[in-house]
PDB file of C-alpha atoms in Angstrom:
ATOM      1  CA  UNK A  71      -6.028   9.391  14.088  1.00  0.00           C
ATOM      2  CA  UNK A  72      -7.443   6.725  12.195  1.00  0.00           C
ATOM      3  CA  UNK A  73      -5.784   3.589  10.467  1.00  0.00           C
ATOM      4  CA  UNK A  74      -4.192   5.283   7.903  1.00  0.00           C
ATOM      5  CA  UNK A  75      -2.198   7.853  10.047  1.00  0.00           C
ATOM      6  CA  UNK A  76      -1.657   5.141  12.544  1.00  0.00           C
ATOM      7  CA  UNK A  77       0.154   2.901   9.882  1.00  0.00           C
ATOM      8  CA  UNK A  78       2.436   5.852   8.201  1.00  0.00           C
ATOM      9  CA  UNK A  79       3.300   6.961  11.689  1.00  0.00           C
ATOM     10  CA  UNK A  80       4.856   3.733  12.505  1.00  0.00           C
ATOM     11  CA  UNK A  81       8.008   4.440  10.481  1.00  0.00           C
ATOM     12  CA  UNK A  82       9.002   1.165   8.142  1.00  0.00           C
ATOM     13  CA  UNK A  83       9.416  -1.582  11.118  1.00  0.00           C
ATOM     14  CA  UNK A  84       6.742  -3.993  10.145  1.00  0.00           C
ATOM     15  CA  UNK A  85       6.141  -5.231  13.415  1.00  0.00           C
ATOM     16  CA  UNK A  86       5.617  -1.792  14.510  1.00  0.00           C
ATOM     17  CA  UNK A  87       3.182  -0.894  11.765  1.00  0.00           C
ATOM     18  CA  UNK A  88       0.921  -3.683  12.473  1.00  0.00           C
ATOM     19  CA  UNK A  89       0.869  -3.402  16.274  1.00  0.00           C
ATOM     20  CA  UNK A  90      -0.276   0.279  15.498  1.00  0.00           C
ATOM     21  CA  UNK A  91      -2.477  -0.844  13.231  1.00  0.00           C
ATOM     22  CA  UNK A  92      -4.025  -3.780  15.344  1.00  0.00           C
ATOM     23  CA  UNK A  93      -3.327  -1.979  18.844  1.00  0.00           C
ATOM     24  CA  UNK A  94      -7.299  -0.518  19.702  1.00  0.00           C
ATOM     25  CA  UNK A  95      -8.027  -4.248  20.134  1.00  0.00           C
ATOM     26  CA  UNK A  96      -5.286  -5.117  22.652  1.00  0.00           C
ATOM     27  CA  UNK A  97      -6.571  -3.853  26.304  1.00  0.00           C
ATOM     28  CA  UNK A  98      -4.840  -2.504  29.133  1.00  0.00           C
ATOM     29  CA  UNK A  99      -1.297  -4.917  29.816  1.00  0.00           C
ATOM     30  CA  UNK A 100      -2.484  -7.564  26.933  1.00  0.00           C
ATOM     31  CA  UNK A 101       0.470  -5.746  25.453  1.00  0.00           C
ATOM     32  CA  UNK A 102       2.973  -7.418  27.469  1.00  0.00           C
ATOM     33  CA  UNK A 103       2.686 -10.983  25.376  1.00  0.00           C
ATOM     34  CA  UNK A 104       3.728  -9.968  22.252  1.00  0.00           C
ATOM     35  CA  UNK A 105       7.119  -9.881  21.387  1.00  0.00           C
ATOM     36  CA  UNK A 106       9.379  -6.055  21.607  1.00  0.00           C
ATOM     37  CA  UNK A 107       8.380  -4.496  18.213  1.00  0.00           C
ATOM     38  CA  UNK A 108       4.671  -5.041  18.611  1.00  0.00           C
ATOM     39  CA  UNK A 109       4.908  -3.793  22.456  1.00  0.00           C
ATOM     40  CA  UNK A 110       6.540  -0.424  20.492  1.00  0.00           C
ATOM     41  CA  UNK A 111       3.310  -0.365  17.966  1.00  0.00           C
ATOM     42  CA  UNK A 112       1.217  -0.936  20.117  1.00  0.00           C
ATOM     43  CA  UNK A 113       2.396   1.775  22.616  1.00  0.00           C
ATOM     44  CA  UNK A 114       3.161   4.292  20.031  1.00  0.00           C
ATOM     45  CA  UNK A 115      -0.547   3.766  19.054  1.00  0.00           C
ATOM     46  CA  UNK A 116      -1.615   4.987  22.975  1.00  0.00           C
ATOM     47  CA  UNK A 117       0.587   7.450  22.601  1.00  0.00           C
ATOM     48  CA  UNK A 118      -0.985   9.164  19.326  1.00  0.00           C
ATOM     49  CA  UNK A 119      -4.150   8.577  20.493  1.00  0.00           C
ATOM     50  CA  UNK A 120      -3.534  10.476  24.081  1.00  0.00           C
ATOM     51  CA  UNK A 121      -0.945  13.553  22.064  1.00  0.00           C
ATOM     52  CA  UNK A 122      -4.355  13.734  19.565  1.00  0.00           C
ATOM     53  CA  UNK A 123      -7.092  13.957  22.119  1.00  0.00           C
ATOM     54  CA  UNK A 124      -5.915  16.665  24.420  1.00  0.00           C
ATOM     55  CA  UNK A 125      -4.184  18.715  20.909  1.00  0.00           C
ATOM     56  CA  UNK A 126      -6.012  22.088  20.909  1.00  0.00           C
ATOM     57  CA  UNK A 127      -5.551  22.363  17.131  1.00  0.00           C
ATOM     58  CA  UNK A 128      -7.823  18.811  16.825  1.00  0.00           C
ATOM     59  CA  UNK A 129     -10.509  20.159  19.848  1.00  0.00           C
ATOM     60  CA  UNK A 130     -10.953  23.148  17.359  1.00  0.00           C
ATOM     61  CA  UNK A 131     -11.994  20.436  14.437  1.00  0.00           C
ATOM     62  CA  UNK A 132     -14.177  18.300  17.243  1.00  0.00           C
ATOM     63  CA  UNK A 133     -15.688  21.387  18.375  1.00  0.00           C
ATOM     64  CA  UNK A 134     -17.313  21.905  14.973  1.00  0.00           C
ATOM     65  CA  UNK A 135     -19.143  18.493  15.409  1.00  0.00           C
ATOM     66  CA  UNK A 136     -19.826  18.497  18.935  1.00  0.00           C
ATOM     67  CA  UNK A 137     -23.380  19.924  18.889  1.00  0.00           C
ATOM     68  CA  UNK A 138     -24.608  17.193  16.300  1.00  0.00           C
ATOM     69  CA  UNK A 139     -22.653  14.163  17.560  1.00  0.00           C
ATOM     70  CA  UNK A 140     -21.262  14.826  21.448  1.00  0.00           C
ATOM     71  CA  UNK A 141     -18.611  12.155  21.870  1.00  0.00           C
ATOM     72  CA  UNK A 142     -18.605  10.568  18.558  1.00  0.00           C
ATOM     73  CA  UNK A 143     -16.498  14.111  17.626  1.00  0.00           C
ATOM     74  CA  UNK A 144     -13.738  12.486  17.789  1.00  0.00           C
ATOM     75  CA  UNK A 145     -13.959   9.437  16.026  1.00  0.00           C
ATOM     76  CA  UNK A 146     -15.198  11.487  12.867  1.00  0.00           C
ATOM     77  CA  UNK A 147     -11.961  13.970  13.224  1.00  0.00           C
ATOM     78  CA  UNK A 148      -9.876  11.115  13.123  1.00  0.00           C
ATOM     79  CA  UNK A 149     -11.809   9.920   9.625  1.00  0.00           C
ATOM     80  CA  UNK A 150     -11.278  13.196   8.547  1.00  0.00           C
ATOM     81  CA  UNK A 151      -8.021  13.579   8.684  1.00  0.00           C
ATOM     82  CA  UNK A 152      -6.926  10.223   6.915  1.00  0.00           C
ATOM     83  CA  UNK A 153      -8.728  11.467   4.269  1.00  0.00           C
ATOM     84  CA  UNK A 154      -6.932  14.575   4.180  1.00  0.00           C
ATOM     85  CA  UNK A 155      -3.721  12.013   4.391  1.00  0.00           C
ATOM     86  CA  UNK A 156      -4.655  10.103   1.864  1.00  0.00           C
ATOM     87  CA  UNK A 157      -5.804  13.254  -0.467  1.00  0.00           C
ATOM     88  CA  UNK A 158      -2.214  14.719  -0.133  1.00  0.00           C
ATOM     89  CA  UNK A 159      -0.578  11.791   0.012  1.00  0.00           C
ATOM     90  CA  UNK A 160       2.413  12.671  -2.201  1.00  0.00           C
ATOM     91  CA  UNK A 161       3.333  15.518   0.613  1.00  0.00           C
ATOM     92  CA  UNK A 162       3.949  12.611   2.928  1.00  0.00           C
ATOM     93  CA  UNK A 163       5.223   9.961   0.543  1.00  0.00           C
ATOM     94  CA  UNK A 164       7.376   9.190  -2.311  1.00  0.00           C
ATOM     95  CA  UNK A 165       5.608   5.452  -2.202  1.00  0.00           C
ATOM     96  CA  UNK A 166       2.404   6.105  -4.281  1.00  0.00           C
ATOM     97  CA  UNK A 167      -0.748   5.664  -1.798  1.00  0.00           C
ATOM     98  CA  UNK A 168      -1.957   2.488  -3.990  1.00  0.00           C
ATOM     99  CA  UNK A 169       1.388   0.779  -3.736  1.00  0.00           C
ATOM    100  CA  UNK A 170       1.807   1.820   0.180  1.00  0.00           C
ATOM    101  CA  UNK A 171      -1.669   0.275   1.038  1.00  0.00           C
ATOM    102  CA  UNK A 172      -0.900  -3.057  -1.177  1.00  0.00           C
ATOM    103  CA  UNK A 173       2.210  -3.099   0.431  1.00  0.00           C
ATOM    104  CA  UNK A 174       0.559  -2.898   3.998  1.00  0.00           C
ATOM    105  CA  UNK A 175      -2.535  -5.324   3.396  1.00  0.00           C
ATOM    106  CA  UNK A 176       0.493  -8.007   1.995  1.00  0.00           C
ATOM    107  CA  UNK A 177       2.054  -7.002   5.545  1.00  0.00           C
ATOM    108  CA  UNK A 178      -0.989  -7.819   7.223  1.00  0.00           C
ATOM    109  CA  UNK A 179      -1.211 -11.532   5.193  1.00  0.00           C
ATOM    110  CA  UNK A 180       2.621 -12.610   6.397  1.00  0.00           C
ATOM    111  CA  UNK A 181       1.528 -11.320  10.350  1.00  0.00           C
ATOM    112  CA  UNK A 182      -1.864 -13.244  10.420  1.00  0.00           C
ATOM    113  CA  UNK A 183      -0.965 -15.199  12.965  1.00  0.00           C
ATOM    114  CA  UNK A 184      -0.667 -12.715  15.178  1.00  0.00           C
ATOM    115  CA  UNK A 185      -3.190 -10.503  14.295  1.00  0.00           C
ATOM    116  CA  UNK A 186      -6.277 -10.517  16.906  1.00  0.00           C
ATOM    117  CA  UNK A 187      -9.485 -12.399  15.556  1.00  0.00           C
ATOM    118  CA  UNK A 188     -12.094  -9.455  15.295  1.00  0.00           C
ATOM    119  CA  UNK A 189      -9.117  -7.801  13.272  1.00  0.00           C
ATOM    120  CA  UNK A 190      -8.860 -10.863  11.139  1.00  0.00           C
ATOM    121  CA  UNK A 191     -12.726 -10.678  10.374  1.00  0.00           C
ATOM    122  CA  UNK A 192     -12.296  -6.593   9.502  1.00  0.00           C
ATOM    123  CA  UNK A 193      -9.680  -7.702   7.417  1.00  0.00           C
ATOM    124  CA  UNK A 194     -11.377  -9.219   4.184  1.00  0.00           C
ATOM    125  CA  UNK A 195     -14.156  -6.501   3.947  1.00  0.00           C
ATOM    126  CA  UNK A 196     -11.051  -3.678   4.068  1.00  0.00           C
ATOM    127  CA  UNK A 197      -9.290  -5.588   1.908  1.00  0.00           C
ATOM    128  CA  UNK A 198     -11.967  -6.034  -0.644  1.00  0.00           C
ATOM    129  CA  UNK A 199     -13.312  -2.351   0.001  1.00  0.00           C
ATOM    130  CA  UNK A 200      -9.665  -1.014  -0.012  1.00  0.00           C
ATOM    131  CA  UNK A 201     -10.816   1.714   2.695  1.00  0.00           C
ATOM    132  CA  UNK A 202      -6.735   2.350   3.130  1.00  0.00           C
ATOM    133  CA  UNK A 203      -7.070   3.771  -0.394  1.00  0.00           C
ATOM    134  CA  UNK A 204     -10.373   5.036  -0.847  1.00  0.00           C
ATOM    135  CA  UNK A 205      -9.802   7.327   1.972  1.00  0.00           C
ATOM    136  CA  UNK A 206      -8.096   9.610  -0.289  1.00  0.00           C
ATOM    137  CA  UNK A 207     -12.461  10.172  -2.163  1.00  0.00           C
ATOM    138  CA  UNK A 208     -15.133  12.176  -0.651  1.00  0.00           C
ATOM    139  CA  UNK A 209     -17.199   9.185  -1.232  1.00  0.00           C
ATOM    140  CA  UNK A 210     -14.925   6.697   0.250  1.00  0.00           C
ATOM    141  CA  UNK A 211     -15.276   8.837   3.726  1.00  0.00           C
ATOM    142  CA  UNK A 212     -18.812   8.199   3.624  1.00  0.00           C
ATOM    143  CA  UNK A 213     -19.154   4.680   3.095  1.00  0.00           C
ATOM    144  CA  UNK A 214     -16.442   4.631   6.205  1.00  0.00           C
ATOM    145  CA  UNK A 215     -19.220   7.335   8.336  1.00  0.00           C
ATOM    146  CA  UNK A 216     -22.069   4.909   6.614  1.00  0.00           C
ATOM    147  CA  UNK A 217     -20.264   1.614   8.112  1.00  0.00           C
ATOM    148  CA  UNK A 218     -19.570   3.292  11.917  1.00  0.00           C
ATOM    149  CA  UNK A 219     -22.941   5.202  12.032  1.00  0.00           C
ATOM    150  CA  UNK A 220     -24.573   1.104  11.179  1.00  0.00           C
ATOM    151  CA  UNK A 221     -21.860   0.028  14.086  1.00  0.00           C
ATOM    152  CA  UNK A 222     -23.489   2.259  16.534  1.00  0.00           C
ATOM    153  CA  UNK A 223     -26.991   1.030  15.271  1.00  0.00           C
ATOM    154  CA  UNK A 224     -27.705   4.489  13.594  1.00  0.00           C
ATOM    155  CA  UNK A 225     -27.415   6.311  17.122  1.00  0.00           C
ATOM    156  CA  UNK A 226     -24.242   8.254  16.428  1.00  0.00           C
ATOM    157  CA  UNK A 227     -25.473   9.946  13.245  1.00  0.00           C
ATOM    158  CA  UNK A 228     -22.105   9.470  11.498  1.00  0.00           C
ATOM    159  CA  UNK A 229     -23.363   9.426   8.157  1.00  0.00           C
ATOM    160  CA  UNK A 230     -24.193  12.849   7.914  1.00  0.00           C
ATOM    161  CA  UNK A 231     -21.004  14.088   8.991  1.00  0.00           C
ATOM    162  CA  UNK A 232     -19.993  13.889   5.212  1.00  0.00           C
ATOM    163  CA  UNK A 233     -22.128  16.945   4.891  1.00  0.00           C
ATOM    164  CA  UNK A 234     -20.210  18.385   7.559  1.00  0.00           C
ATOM    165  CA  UNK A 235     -16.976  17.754   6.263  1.00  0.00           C
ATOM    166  CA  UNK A 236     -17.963  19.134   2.847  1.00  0.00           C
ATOM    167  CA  UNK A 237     -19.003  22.512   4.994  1.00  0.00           C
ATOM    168  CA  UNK A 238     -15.655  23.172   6.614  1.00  0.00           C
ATOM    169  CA  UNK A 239     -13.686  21.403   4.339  1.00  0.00           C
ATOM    170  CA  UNK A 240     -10.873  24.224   4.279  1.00  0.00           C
ATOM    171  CA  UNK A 241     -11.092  24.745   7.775  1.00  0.00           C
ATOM    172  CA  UNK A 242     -10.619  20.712   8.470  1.00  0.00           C
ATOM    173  CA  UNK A 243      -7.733  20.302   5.909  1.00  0.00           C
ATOM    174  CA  UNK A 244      -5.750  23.629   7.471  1.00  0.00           C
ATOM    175  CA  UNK A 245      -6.405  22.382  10.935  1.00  0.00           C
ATOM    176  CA  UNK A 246      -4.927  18.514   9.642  1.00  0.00           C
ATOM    177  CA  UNK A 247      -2.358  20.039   7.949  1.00  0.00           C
ATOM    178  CA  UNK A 248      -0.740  22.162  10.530  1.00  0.00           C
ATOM    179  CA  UNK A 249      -1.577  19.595  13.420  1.00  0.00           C
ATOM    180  CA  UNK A 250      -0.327  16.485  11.531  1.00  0.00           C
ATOM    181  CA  UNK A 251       3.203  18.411  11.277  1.00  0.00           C
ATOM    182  CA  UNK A 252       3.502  18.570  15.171  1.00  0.00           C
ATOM    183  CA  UNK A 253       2.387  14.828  15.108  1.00  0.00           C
ATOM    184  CA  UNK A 254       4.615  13.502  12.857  1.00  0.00           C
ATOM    185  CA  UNK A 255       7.987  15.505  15.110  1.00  0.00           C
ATOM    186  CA  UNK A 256       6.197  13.854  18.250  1.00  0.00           C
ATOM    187  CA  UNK A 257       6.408   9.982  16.456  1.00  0.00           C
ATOM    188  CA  UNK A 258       9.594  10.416  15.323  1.00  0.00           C
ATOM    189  CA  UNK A 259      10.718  10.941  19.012  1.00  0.00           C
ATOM    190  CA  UNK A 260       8.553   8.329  20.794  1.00  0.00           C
ATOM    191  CA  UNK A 261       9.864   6.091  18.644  1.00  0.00           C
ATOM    192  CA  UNK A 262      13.247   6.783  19.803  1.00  0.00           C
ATOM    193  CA  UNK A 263      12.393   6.356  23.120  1.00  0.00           C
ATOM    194  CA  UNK A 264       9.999   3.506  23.246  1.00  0.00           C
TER     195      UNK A 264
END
């Protein structure tokens, strides 16, 4: 999952929601220095990451993409299906997506501090780009495929996985929708536990 399902998986702790958010950039027992509700984030984050890779539901999206970008697969499925969060937002929300993702990039101002530095750089251009929000538009998902496939310095191919989405568009949104049910059940337990 990308940010978007990272941060409304999280539940409404705000420590929580930005140690998901933030958590890709914290290696292997870096973890252990933050305080309790970032530890939780940050392992919930692991945790949704490990549940999505090995869910058959999410191979059967990858496996549409394999053949034209091998292990970047997975990184696109995960852009695809915030956008399929952010298209049916109001299934998942009674907080309107523009007022959730204000909400969250104010969350992100008060925990600066804490926040790692190549986080704090991403910060300004998401801000000012709103990706959070323009997830929800066919054209926000490509600027996002644009910005990785320049990451990868135009190896991956990302950018014409738009065209690709577009293609099996029902197919992706049915295989988010009835995966992103099992996901939410699984959070809602890890969180009890962590």
């Amino acid at each position: 999952m990308n940010f978007l399902a990272h941060i409304y998986l999280s539940g409404d702790n705000p420590e929580i929601k930005v140690a998901n958010f933030m958590a890709d950039s914290i290696r292997g027992k870096k973890y252990l220095a933050y305080p309790d509700d970032y530890k939780k984030g940050i392992l919930l984050h692991r945790e949704i990451d490990t549940y999505t890779d090995a869910h058959p539901t999410v191979r059967l999206s990858t496996k549409k993409l394999h053949k034209n970008y091998s292990h970047y697969s997975g990184v696109i499925v995960d852009i695809f299906y915030d956008h399929f969060l952010a298209k049916n937002w109001s299934s998942y929300s009674d907080v309107p997506l523009e007022k959730y993702v204000d909400n969250f990039y104010d969350l992100l101002g008060e925990h600066y501090d804490i926040l790692p530095m190549n986080i704090k750089k991403l910060m300004p251009y998401m801000i000012a780009d709103n990706w959070l929000l323009n997830y929800a538009k066919l054209d926000g998902i490509a600027k996002v495929l644009e910005g990785m496939n320049r990451r990868t310095k135009n190896k991956s191919k990302m950018n014409f996985a738009i065209q690709d989405l577009e293609e099996h568009y029902l197919s992706f949104e049915t295989e988010f929708t009835s995966f992103f049910e099992e996901l939410q059940e699984f959070c809602a337990q890890k969180l009890k536990t962590l």
